[in-house]
Amino acid sequence: MGSTYGKIFKISTFGESHGVGIGVVIEGCPSGVDFDTDFIQSELTRRKPGQSRITTQRREADEFEVLSGVFEGKTTGTPIALIIRNEDQRSKDYSHIAAQFRPSHADYTYQVKYGVRDYRGGGRSSARETAARVAAGALAKLLLANFGVNIQAYVSQVGVMKLDKSYTELDLSETENNAVRCPDPAMAEKMFTYIDDVRKKGDSIGGVVNCVIKGAPAGWGEPVFDKLHAELGKAMLSINAVKGFEYGSGFDGVAMLGSEHNDAFFIDDKGEVHTRSNHSGGIQGGISNGEDIYFRVAFKPVATIMQDQESVDDKGDIAIVQGKGRHDPCVVPRAVPIVEAMAAVVLADFYLRNKASKL
Amino acid sequence: MGSTYGKIFKISTFGESHGVGIGVVIEGCPSGVDFDTDFIQSELTRRKPGQSRITTQRREADEFEVLSGVFEGKTTGTPIALIIRNEDQRSKDYSHIAAQFRPSHADYTYQVKYGVRDYRGGGRSSARETAARVAAGALAKLLLANFGVNIQAYVSQVGVMKLDKSYTELDLSETENNAVRCPDPAMAEKMFTYIDDVRKKGDSIGGVVNCVIKGAPAGWGEPVFDKLHAELGKAMLSINAVKGFEYGSGFDGVAMLGSEHNDAFFIDDKGEVHTRSNHSGGIQGGISNGEDIYFRVAFKPVATIMQDQESVDDKGDIAIVQGKGRHDPCVVPRAVPIVEAMAAVVLADFYLRNKASKL
Amino acid sequence: MGSTYGKIFKISTFGESHGVGIGVVIEGCPSGVDFDTDFIQSELTRRKPGQSRITTQRREADEFEVLSGVFEGKTTGTPIALIIRNEDQRSKDYSHIAAQFRPSHADYTYQVKYGVRDYRGGGRSSARETAARVAAGALAKLLLANFGVNIQAYVSQVGVMKLDKSYTELDLSETENNAVRCPDPAMAEKMFTYIDDVRKKGDSIGGVVNCVIKGAPAGWGEPVFDKLHAELGKAMLSINAVKGFEYGSGFDGVAMLGSEHNDAFFIDDKGEVHTRSNHSGGIQGGISNGEDIYFRVAFKPVATIMQDQESVDDKGDIAIVQGKGRHDPCVVPRAVPIVEAMAAVVLADFYLRNKASKL
Amino acid sequence: MGSTYGKIFKISTFGESHGVGIGVVIEGCPSGVDFDTDFIQSELTRRKPGQSRITTQRREADEFEVLSGVFEGKTTGTPIALIIRNEDQRSKDYSHIAAQFRPSHADYTYQVKYGVRDYRGGGRSSARETAARVAAGALAKLLLANFGVNIQAYVSQVGVMKLDKSYTELDLSETENNAVRCPDPAMAEKMFTYIDDVRKKGDSIGGVVNCVIKGAPAGWGEPVFDKLHAELGKAMLSINAVKGFEYGSGFDGVAMLGSEHNDAFFIDDKGEVHTRSNHSGGIQGGISNGEDIYFRVAFKPVATIMQDQESVDDKGDIAIVQGKGRHDPCVVPRAVPIVEAMAAVVLADFYLRNKASKL
């Protein structure tokens, strides 16, 4: 249980880091969506390992195969299955941890929960699973493009280096122009050097990804449990290494007065209802109000480090986990397309759910 | 859609602020749980309005009636329906907003989504709905008590006033001894005065609720989307006025190195596996590891203020929304039992889901 | 688990035969449906006990109270909760079976499954629960009326007395004119006498309810598991005492050749596609094709009889269950509105689900 | 929507008749189940085409590949994805029906519902999808084998040729010894000749599959909608060409008196509770009572016949559909393993659901 997300636009991922491959079944995608293979591949390429020296050196082409649900370039309304085969597996790299629990990984908890686990590269708990999410999210983006919805994430913080600007002050089109995926080129360079230094020390560092959604119409989201931001929050928190989520004014908003925080409504030149400020982050009562939706996602430092660490083994004995294998010193650059993908899945689902709101 | 939470321990709430009442159906509660009416009532009393001058003066006894699912003091495994009738409704207070959209409320989004809405006191979007959650959460607590799981929330911040101590340094048994529900008596007093000042100005202020769960065994939570913290996050973000969620090291964790952040495993005196630090917040790979689970929830300032505000009406004309009615100047004191309730529901569900993990 | 039906138009029933009452929460009903209280009450009246001497003499007004989700006569898109309080409970009638398992009732299986049960009148397993279904089904009918969908069930068999006519040869408007709900008045009279004879002997007898749905457009139903007839089948089989379901040609169709059974398509005068025959029962590949949908539901003889029966008790000792209490000698007359209600719920759900089929 | 079955043991099938292949993701299978590849393959072989001259001559090895969820021969608790690639596709055989609607197929309804369809061999609506069900069902059987549950289906009727014996009078181990899968060898031979005659005429014929489940403990099934027989009914009705379902006494039971039909309880030699008769079909109140579970499933004659048929095309013009391609003259021999597979999936799900019944 737990490998499916969504109520109508429903994605089910499968696969392990060092098994045959990973994949996803997308059920509930409406018929008639252009299935743009190149676009989906380009999204996978944004996430794939080995993009620069500050990402893991695992080599994966991350090419996908479509097994079903697409006919003559269009979705048919039936389940769409995609698989991405694993290539550069090096399972032997993991024999040393077959019986050990790596600190702050899922080794111990999986062992307790299931009594058995595929220890190779973390198995099911590996972030490799997110490739399947990116493929599904790419399809969700293609669906949403029909309504002019645009989703753009970027790195706003790495360790202590924080971009102190609102998204409205940034040129988000710069994001993909550097390896860090920070839209401020000067800051991006500093972040790159910072991450590279951490990498050289065999250590890792955390970061923050911001995300902005433009063009979502008012009315998406469902009261009372499935609020738009509650689902966005769950979707983000379900990504490996995520420790926090906030939207709109977020944690900073707690220090504001209601009279400052409230977003006054007005009628604009086109006769449309808008708000003068947007502390609500485009969501009121759990439902989109037509303004920009924006949120922030905190990622912890990756648990895999190139250092020896104190631990225990599955016999209950003390063990020293050695720093081996390949890893990302900082996940946020590669997390950007994952954040966008999950946001797209959430929105696609709410678009479809909202169809049933009125008679 | 969206009024149901949980996969096995499933709660469905219904009701509006100024309708007949609110209620909840709890499906999937196992048979044999002691249905302690007094305890459930005491939890509702912790949430009910009119507790002190810093909470809304609406008068509700919030007494509940059991309609089904309980026989001779025990749950029977069949759906448990509870209702709480509304008493002090004063629907007339709301006639002035029948056609207006209150800033940062759900009036506008409900209108767009449904084309019709019960405008009285926010209708379904009112935080009054959370009384039903507290009742369901109380039952979940009774279920969890069988396994020694204890859930304790408290106020850690009001506006700029922040309690800079870890829960491990606090005496949480002090929490219920003051109207703010802050376990530090000195800070509680300051917060009370602060909130009261805000109230006198007809304004509102935000705050943060922390929550600690002790005694949860390892193995609860489901990979990969239904991670324990992802469900906790969704559950918290589904509470009215919540803007952010973080667990373990949270947003602060992004500035740490992996070598600092990783929680080393060791064997304690009793031969049990534990971690030396707990930046993971008791959850690894989305599954509880047996350590304390802890998280923080950010609440915005309440949207209802006693001031005139610029807005529009449902004809698309400019309108001035007047400050009328009764409201909480700060929600966090009353949010404490709601946070606990939703945490209990999440855990009860995962307890039951985990039963199906192994053959 | 198991008290909820539907994916979007979702009904959750609760309540026991001799508890406070029974009820239902309807989630996912779109906003804007006329909530016709009189109609809903009239449907409940069709199902209620004490209609004639061939139905149980329990006295229940079966009046319902609306707790939520309706505002100014319209559904608002939020959950609609309805309750029907129990009046004529006579729980004492059941003290003799507190420890005994009545043959072919659910006493034994509930006891094994839950370890505890509300034995009064069968508790949750009582057909009294179907009153909640009828109320929900009435709302579904009101929803479907917007699209011209009409659902009509009738009794076609009681014991060995079988109406050997197709629905196309019957005047279904006669159905409600007799206590048996058989649209052939002569047959109805014979059936009435037959049931009354069985009643006098303290025995019970089974029967068959047929149902015809007119006006459902093509496109409702979902491949591959949630076929329209599969959901109709499940919905019918979930009604107390049902033993079988068949649609279109049903069990008789197995003896036909494909060349006889296939329904040829043609274009009618209005240019619409229709089929010359309708062995498909209006459903092809699990999706409605625009023709009449029709099916048959088999009901066993009621398990409660006024005779002594061999059984065991909860200590594992031999017991004689005495024939006491009030019961229906034949359920099919009162089952007619229940069959219609469940069909309406299934169709309402598929209407909403189908909205998400195409971009 | 609609391609997923089950609440905990959840199977999601994908794939089309003439696409890349078909497959299934099984989520919620507990860890620790022996993944017996040979057994799963043997089940697929029982279903595969080309077994004798009375089944379709399409040539498919129906070998499956495991993509995930299995490690060192055991299930790990994570999703298990299986694919079966299509080999003998002959898509050209179907170009003549690209624009035509074959009578009593799903061509027309899919076209109306989705506006687009993969017409090759019926695409998603093809019974080829059931291979994925058989694979999933084989795993469910492996799970159930741990509890001694045994599922055995057989052909009891082909056209008018009906085996008038109860399963208790038959030697079910004979079932797999003939091409028809009828446990009575003499009847099997007659049925074979009958089907072969129908085949030679280019026609098709229906039939009935019976199924018996032994060893299921009391307590499986959930009140009130998810009754064990209601789910079995839905599962069976979701199989291609099924028109009816009955369990226990079924449609014949309606003519019985309650005093005849009721199954008296008694205590056997071992001190176990049993029933003297079993008209209940092993299910009371929707929950298994420990007796044999048995049911019957009606299959219509296959819609594909080798004859010209009147129809229309997607332009709304009259068309003559020609009899081409390969088909089964009677589906019931190959339906036997499919019926068993779906029964196994239903039971595996209820086994897991039942774990949450009691505290």
Short mmCIF file of N, CA and C in Angstrom, two decimals, chain D residues 85-189:
data_model
loop_
_atom_site.label_atom_id
_atom_site.label_comp_id
_atom_site.label_asym_id
_atom_site.label_seq_id
_atom_site.Cartn_x
_atom_site.Cartn_y
_atom_site.Cartn_z
N ARG D 85 4.49 -9.70 -23.02
CA ARG D 85 4.53 -9.01 -24.32
C ARG D 85 3.65 -9.73 -25.34
N ASN D 86 3.02 -8.95 -26.18
CA ASN D 86 2.24 -9.52 -27.28
C ASN D 86 3.20 -9.98 -28.38
N GLU D 87 2.89 -11.11 -28.96
CA GLU D 87 3.77 -11.62 -30.01
C GLU D 87 3.05 -11.72 -31.34
N ASP D 88 1.98 -12.48 -31.36
CA ASP D 88 1.28 -12.79 -32.61
C ASP D 88 0.14 -11.79 -32.79
N GLN D 89 0.49 -10.61 -33.25
CA GLN D 89 -0.49 -9.53 -33.19
C GLN D 89 -1.37 -9.41 -34.43
N ARG D 90 -0.77 -9.58 -35.60
CA ARG D 90 -1.53 -9.46 -36.85
C ARG D 90 -2.50 -8.28 -36.86
N SER D 91 -1.99 -7.12 -36.56
CA SER D 91 -2.87 -5.95 -36.47
C SER D 91 -3.60 -5.69 -37.78
N LYS D 92 -2.97 -6.09 -38.87
CA LYS D 92 -3.60 -5.84 -40.17
C LYS D 92 -4.96 -6.52 -40.30
N ASP D 93 -5.11 -7.64 -39.59
CA ASP D 93 -6.39 -8.34 -39.61
C ASP D 93 -7.55 -7.42 -39.22
N TYR D 94 -7.20 -6.32 -38.56
CA TYR D 94 -8.26 -5.49 -37.99
C TYR D 94 -8.50 -4.19 -38.73
N SER D 95 -7.73 -3.95 -39.81
CA SER D 95 -7.90 -2.68 -40.50
C SER D 95 -9.32 -2.53 -41.05
N HIS D 96 -9.96 -3.65 -41.36
CA HIS D 96 -11.31 -3.56 -41.91
C HIS D 96 -12.34 -3.08 -40.88
N ILE D 97 -11.99 -3.15 -39.62
CA ILE D 97 -12.96 -2.69 -38.63
C ILE D 97 -12.53 -1.38 -37.95
N ALA D 98 -11.52 -0.73 -38.51
CA ALA D 98 -11.05 0.53 -37.93
C ALA D 98 -12.20 1.52 -37.82
N ALA D 99 -13.09 1.49 -38.77
CA ALA D 99 -14.18 2.46 -38.79
C ALA D 99 -15.54 1.82 -38.55
N GLN D 100 -15.55 0.53 -38.31
CA GLN D 100 -16.83 -0.17 -38.13
C GLN D 100 -17.02 -0.60 -36.68
N PHE D 101 -18.28 -0.72 -36.31
CA PHE D 101 -18.58 -1.18 -34.96
C PHE D 101 -19.07 -2.63 -35.03
N ARG D 102 -18.29 -3.56 -34.52
CA ARG D 102 -18.70 -4.96 -34.54
C ARG D 102 -19.87 -5.17 -33.57
N PRO D 103 -20.91 -5.85 -34.00
CA PRO D 103 -22.07 -6.07 -33.12
C PRO D 103 -21.68 -6.76 -31.82
N SER D 104 -22.24 -6.26 -30.74
CA SER D 104 -22.06 -6.83 -29.39
C SER D 104 -20.62 -6.84 -28.90
N HIS D 105 -19.78 -6.08 -29.57
CA HIS D 105 -18.44 -5.79 -29.05
C HIS D 105 -18.48 -4.42 -28.37
N ALA D 106 -17.31 -4.00 -27.88
CA ALA D 106 -17.22 -2.71 -27.19
C ALA D 106 -16.79 -1.57 -28.11
N ASP D 107 -16.74 -1.83 -29.41
CA ASP D 107 -16.25 -0.80 -30.34
C ASP D 107 -17.05 0.49 -30.24
N TYR D 108 -18.35 0.35 -30.31
CA TYR D 108 -19.22 1.52 -30.32
C TYR D 108 -19.16 2.27 -29.00
N THR D 109 -19.26 1.56 -27.90
CA THR D 109 -19.31 2.25 -26.61
C THR D 109 -17.97 2.93 -26.28
N TYR D 110 -16.85 2.30 -26.62
CA TYR D 110 -15.56 2.96 -26.41
C TYR D 110 -15.47 4.22 -27.26
N GLN D 111 -15.95 4.13 -28.48
CA GLN D 111 -15.86 5.29 -29.38
C GLN D 111 -16.67 6.46 -28.81
N VAL D 112 -17.87 6.17 -28.31
CA VAL D 112 -18.71 7.24 -27.74
C VAL D 112 -18.05 7.79 -26.48
N LYS D 113 -17.54 6.91 -25.65
CA LYS D 113 -17.01 7.33 -24.36
C LYS D 113 -15.72 8.14 -24.49
N TYR D 114 -14.82 7.68 -25.36
CA TYR D 114 -13.49 8.28 -25.41
C TYR D 114 -13.22 9.12 -26.66
N GLY D 115 -14.02 8.93 -27.71
CA GLY D 115 -13.79 9.70 -28.93
C GLY D 115 -12.60 9.18 -29.72
N VAL D 116 -11.93 8.18 -29.20
CA VAL D 116 -10.77 7.59 -29.86
C VAL D 116 -10.66 6.17 -29.29
N ARG D 117 -10.15 5.24 -30.11
CA ARG D 117 -9.96 3.90 -29.55
C ARG D 117 -8.91 3.15 -30.36
N ASP D 118 -8.25 2.25 -29.68
CA ASP D 118 -7.33 1.35 -30.36
C ASP D 118 -8.19 0.20 -30.85
N TYR D 119 -8.51 0.23 -32.14
CA TYR D 119 -9.49 -0.73 -32.68
C TYR D 119 -8.89 -2.12 -32.91
N ARG D 120 -7.58 -2.23 -32.84
CA ARG D 120 -6.93 -3.50 -33.20
C ARG D 120 -7.26 -4.61 -32.20
N GLY D 121 -8.09 -5.51 -32.63
CA GLY D 121 -8.43 -6.66 -31.79
C GLY D 121 -9.24 -6.28 -30.57
N GLY D 122 -9.87 -5.12 -30.64
CA GLY D 122 -10.68 -4.68 -29.51
C GLY D 122 -9.89 -3.85 -28.50
N GLY D 123 -8.57 -3.75 -28.74
CA GLY D 123 -7.75 -2.90 -27.88
C GLY D 123 -7.85 -3.30 -26.42
N ARG D 124 -8.20 -2.35 -25.62
CA ARG D 124 -8.28 -2.58 -24.18
C ARG D 124 -9.43 -3.51 -23.81
N SER D 125 -10.47 -3.55 -24.64
CA SER D 125 -11.66 -4.35 -24.29
C SER D 125 -11.46 -5.83 -24.60
N SER D 126 -10.35 -6.17 -25.20
CA SER D 126 -10.09 -7.57 -25.54
C SER D 126 -9.92 -8.43 -24.29
N ALA D 127 -10.35 -9.68 -24.40
CA ALA D 127 -10.16 -10.63 -23.28
C ALA D 127 -8.68 -10.95 -23.07
N ARG D 128 -7.84 -10.48 -23.95
CA ARG D 128 -6.41 -10.67 -23.73
C ARG D 128 -5.99 -10.05 -22.39
N GLU D 129 -6.68 -9.00 -21.97
CA GLU D 129 -6.39 -8.36 -20.69
C GLU D 129 -6.46 -9.34 -19.53
N THR D 130 -7.26 -10.39 -19.69
CA THR D 130 -7.42 -11.34 -18.58
C THR D 130 -6.15 -12.14 -18.29
N ALA D 131 -5.20 -12.16 -19.22
CA ALA D 131 -3.93 -12.84 -18.92
C ALA D 131 -3.28 -12.17 -17.72
N ALA D 132 -3.35 -10.83 -17.67
CA ALA D 132 -2.77 -10.10 -16.54
C ALA D 132 -3.49 -10.48 -15.24
N ARG D 133 -4.79 -10.69 -15.34
CA ARG D 133 -5.54 -11.10 -14.14
C ARG D 133 -5.10 -12.49 -13.68
N VAL D 134 -4.86 -13.37 -14.64
CA VAL D 134 -4.46 -14.72 -14.26
C VAL D 134 -3.11 -14.70 -13.55
N ALA D 135 -2.20 -13.86 -14.03
CA ALA D 135 -0.90 -13.77 -13.37
C ALA D 135 -1.07 -13.27 -11.93
N ALA D 136 -1.87 -12.22 -11.77
CA ALA D 136 -2.10 -11.67 -10.44
C ALA D 136 -2.82 -12.68 -9.56
N GLY D 137 -3.77 -13.39 -10.16
CA GLY D 137 -4.51 -14.39 -9.43
C GLY D 137 -3.62 -15.54 -8.98
N ALA D 138 -2.64 -15.86 -9.79
CA ALA D 138 -1.71 -16.93 -9.42
C ALA D 138 -0.95 -16.55 -8.16
N LEU D 139 -0.54 -15.28 -8.09
CA LEU D 139 0.14 -14.82 -6.89
C LEU D 139 -0.81 -14.85 -5.69
N ALA D 140 -2.04 -14.46 -5.92
CA ALA D 140 -3.04 -14.52 -4.84
C ALA D 140 -3.22 -15.96 -4.37
N LYS D 141 -3.21 -16.90 -5.30
CA LYS D 141 -3.31 -18.31 -4.91
C LYS D 141 -2.12 -18.72 -4.05
N LEU D 142 -0.94 -18.25 -4.42
CA LEU D 142 0.25 -18.58 -3.63
C LEU D 142 0.14 -18.02 -2.22
N LEU D 143 -0.42 -16.84 -2.12
CA LEU D 143 -0.65 -16.24 -0.80
C LEU D 143 -1.65 -17.08 -0.01
N LEU D 144 -2.75 -17.43 -0.66
CA LEU D 144 -3.82 -18.17 0.02
C LEU D 144 -3.41 -19.59 0.40
N ALA D 145 -2.47 -20.13 -0.36
CA ALA D 145 -2.02 -21.50 -0.06
C ALA D 145 -1.45 -21.59 1.34
N ASN D 146 -0.95 -20.47 1.85
CA ASN D 146 -0.43 -20.46 3.23
C ASN D 146 -1.51 -20.75 4.27
N PHE D 147 -2.76 -20.60 3.88
CA PHE D 147 -3.87 -20.81 4.82
C PHE D 147 -4.72 -22.01 4.42
N GLY D 148 -4.24 -22.77 3.43
CA GLY D 148 -4.98 -23.95 3.03
C GLY D 148 -6.21 -23.69 2.20
N VAL D 149 -6.28 -22.52 1.59
CA VAL D 149 -7.44 -22.20 0.76
C VAL D 149 -7.22 -22.74 -0.65
N ASN D 150 -8.19 -23.44 -1.16
CA ASN D 150 -8.08 -24.04 -2.48
C ASN D 150 -9.26 -23.62 -3.35
N ILE D 151 -8.96 -23.20 -4.58
CA ILE D 151 -9.99 -22.69 -5.49
C ILE D 151 -10.00 -23.56 -6.74
N GLN D 152 -11.16 -24.03 -7.11
CA GLN D 152 -11.24 -24.94 -8.25
C GLN D 152 -12.50 -24.62 -9.07
N ALA D 153 -12.28 -24.24 -10.32
CA ALA D 153 -13.42 -23.96 -11.20
C ALA D 153 -13.51 -25.03 -12.28
N TYR D 154 -14.67 -25.13 -12.89
CA TYR D 154 -14.85 -26.12 -13.97
C TYR D 154 -16.04 -25.72 -14.82
N VAL D 155 -16.09 -26.30 -16.02
CA VAL D 155 -17.20 -26.01 -16.94
C VAL D 155 -18.37 -26.93 -16.61
N SER D 156 -19.53 -26.34 -16.38
CA SER D 156 -20.71 -27.14 -16.05
C SER D 156 -21.77 -27.09 -17.15
N GLN D 157 -21.60 -26.18 -18.09
CA GLN D 157 -22.60 -26.08 -19.16
C GLN D 157 -21.97 -25.46 -20.40
N VAL D 158 -22.34 -26.01 -21.55
CA VAL D 158 -21.97 -25.41 -22.84
C VAL D 158 -23.24 -25.42 -23.68
N GLY D 159 -23.72 -24.26 -24.05
CA GLY D 159 -24.98 -24.20 -24.79
C GLY D 159 -26.06 -24.89 -23.96
N VAL D 160 -26.77 -25.81 -24.58
CA VAL D 160 -27.84 -26.51 -23.87
C VAL D 160 -27.33 -27.72 -23.09
N MET D 161 -26.06 -28.06 -23.25
CA MET D 161 -25.53 -29.25 -22.58
C MET D 161 -25.13 -28.91 -21.15
N LYS D 162 -25.87 -29.44 -20.23
CA LYS D 162 -25.72 -29.05 -18.83
C LYS D 162 -25.41 -30.24 -17.94
N LEU D 163 -24.39 -30.06 -17.12
CA LEU D 163 -23.99 -31.10 -16.17
C LEU D 163 -24.90 -30.99 -14.95
N ASP D 164 -25.83 -31.93 -14.80
CA ASP D 164 -26.79 -31.79 -13.71
C ASP D 164 -26.33 -32.49 -12.44
N LYS D 165 -25.15 -32.15 -11.99
CA LYS D 165 -24.63 -32.72 -10.75
C LYS D 165 -24.05 -31.61 -9.90
N SER D 166 -24.17 -31.79 -8.61
CA SER D 166 -23.53 -30.85 -7.70
C SER D 166 -22.02 -31.11 -7.71
N TYR D 167 -21.25 -30.11 -7.32
CA TYR D 167 -19.79 -30.29 -7.26
C TYR D 167 -19.41 -31.41 -6.29
N THR D 168 -20.29 -31.68 -5.33
CA THR D 168 -19.98 -32.72 -4.34
C THR D 168 -20.04 -34.12 -4.95
N GLU D 169 -20.70 -34.21 -6.10
CA GLU D 169 -20.82 -35.52 -6.77
C GLU D 169 -19.76 -35.72 -7.85
N LEU D 170 -18.92 -34.74 -8.05
CA LEU D 170 -17.95 -34.78 -9.15
C LEU D 170 -16.53 -34.97 -8.61
N ASP D 171 -15.68 -35.51 -9.48
CA ASP D 171 -14.26 -35.61 -9.15
C ASP D 171 -13.55 -34.44 -9.84
N LEU D 172 -13.39 -33.35 -9.12
CA LEU D 172 -12.90 -32.13 -9.74
C LEU D 172 -11.46 -32.28 -10.24
N SER D 173 -10.77 -33.30 -9.76
CA SER D 173 -9.39 -33.49 -10.23
C SER D 173 -9.36 -33.93 -11.70
N GLU D 174 -10.52 -34.29 -12.25
CA GLU D 174 -10.61 -34.63 -13.67
C GLU D 174 -10.62 -33.40 -14.58
N THR D 175 -10.89 -32.25 -13.98
CA THR D 175 -11.15 -31.04 -14.78
C THR D 175 -10.08 -30.74 -15.82
N GLU D 176 -8.84 -30.82 -15.39
CA GLU D 176 -7.76 -30.42 -16.30
C GLU D 176 -7.38 -31.51 -17.31
N ASN D 177 -8.08 -32.64 -17.24
CA ASN D 177 -7.72 -33.75 -18.13
C ASN D 177 -8.35 -33.69 -19.51
N ASN D 178 -9.17 -32.68 -19.74
CA ASN D 178 -9.74 -32.57 -21.09
C ASN D 178 -9.79 -31.10 -21.52
N ALA D 179 -9.92 -30.90 -22.81
CA ALA D 179 -9.80 -29.55 -23.37
C ALA D 179 -10.96 -28.64 -22.97
N VAL D 180 -12.08 -29.23 -22.60
CA VAL D 180 -13.25 -28.43 -22.24
C VAL D 180 -13.19 -27.98 -20.78
N ARG D 181 -12.43 -28.68 -19.98
CA ARG D 181 -12.35 -28.46 -18.53
C ARG D 181 -13.68 -28.76 -17.84
N CYS D 182 -14.28 -29.86 -18.25
CA CYS D 182 -15.47 -30.37 -17.59
C CYS D 182 -15.05 -31.63 -16.82
N PRO D 183 -15.34 -31.71 -15.52
CA PRO D 183 -14.83 -32.83 -14.72
C PRO D 183 -15.51 -34.17 -15.00
N ASP D 184 -16.57 -34.15 -15.79
CA ASP D 184 -17.24 -35.41 -16.18
C ASP D 184 -16.73 -35.77 -17.57
N PRO D 185 -15.89 -36.80 -17.68
CA PRO D 185 -15.24 -37.09 -18.97
C PRO D 185 -16.22 -37.34 -20.11
N ALA D 186 -17.30 -38.04 -19.84
CA ALA D 186 -18.27 -38.33 -20.90
C ALA D 186 -18.91 -37.05 -21.40
N MET D 187 -19.33 -36.22 -20.45
CA MET D 187 -19.93 -34.94 -20.83
C MET D 187 -18.90 -34.06 -21.54
N ALA D 188 -17.66 -34.12 -21.08
CA ALA D 188 -16.61 -33.30 -21.69
C ALA D 188 -16.47 -33.63 -23.17
N GLU D 189 -16.55 -34.92 -23.47
CA GLU D 189 -16.40 -35.33 -24.86
C GLU D 189 -17.54 -34.80 -25.72
#
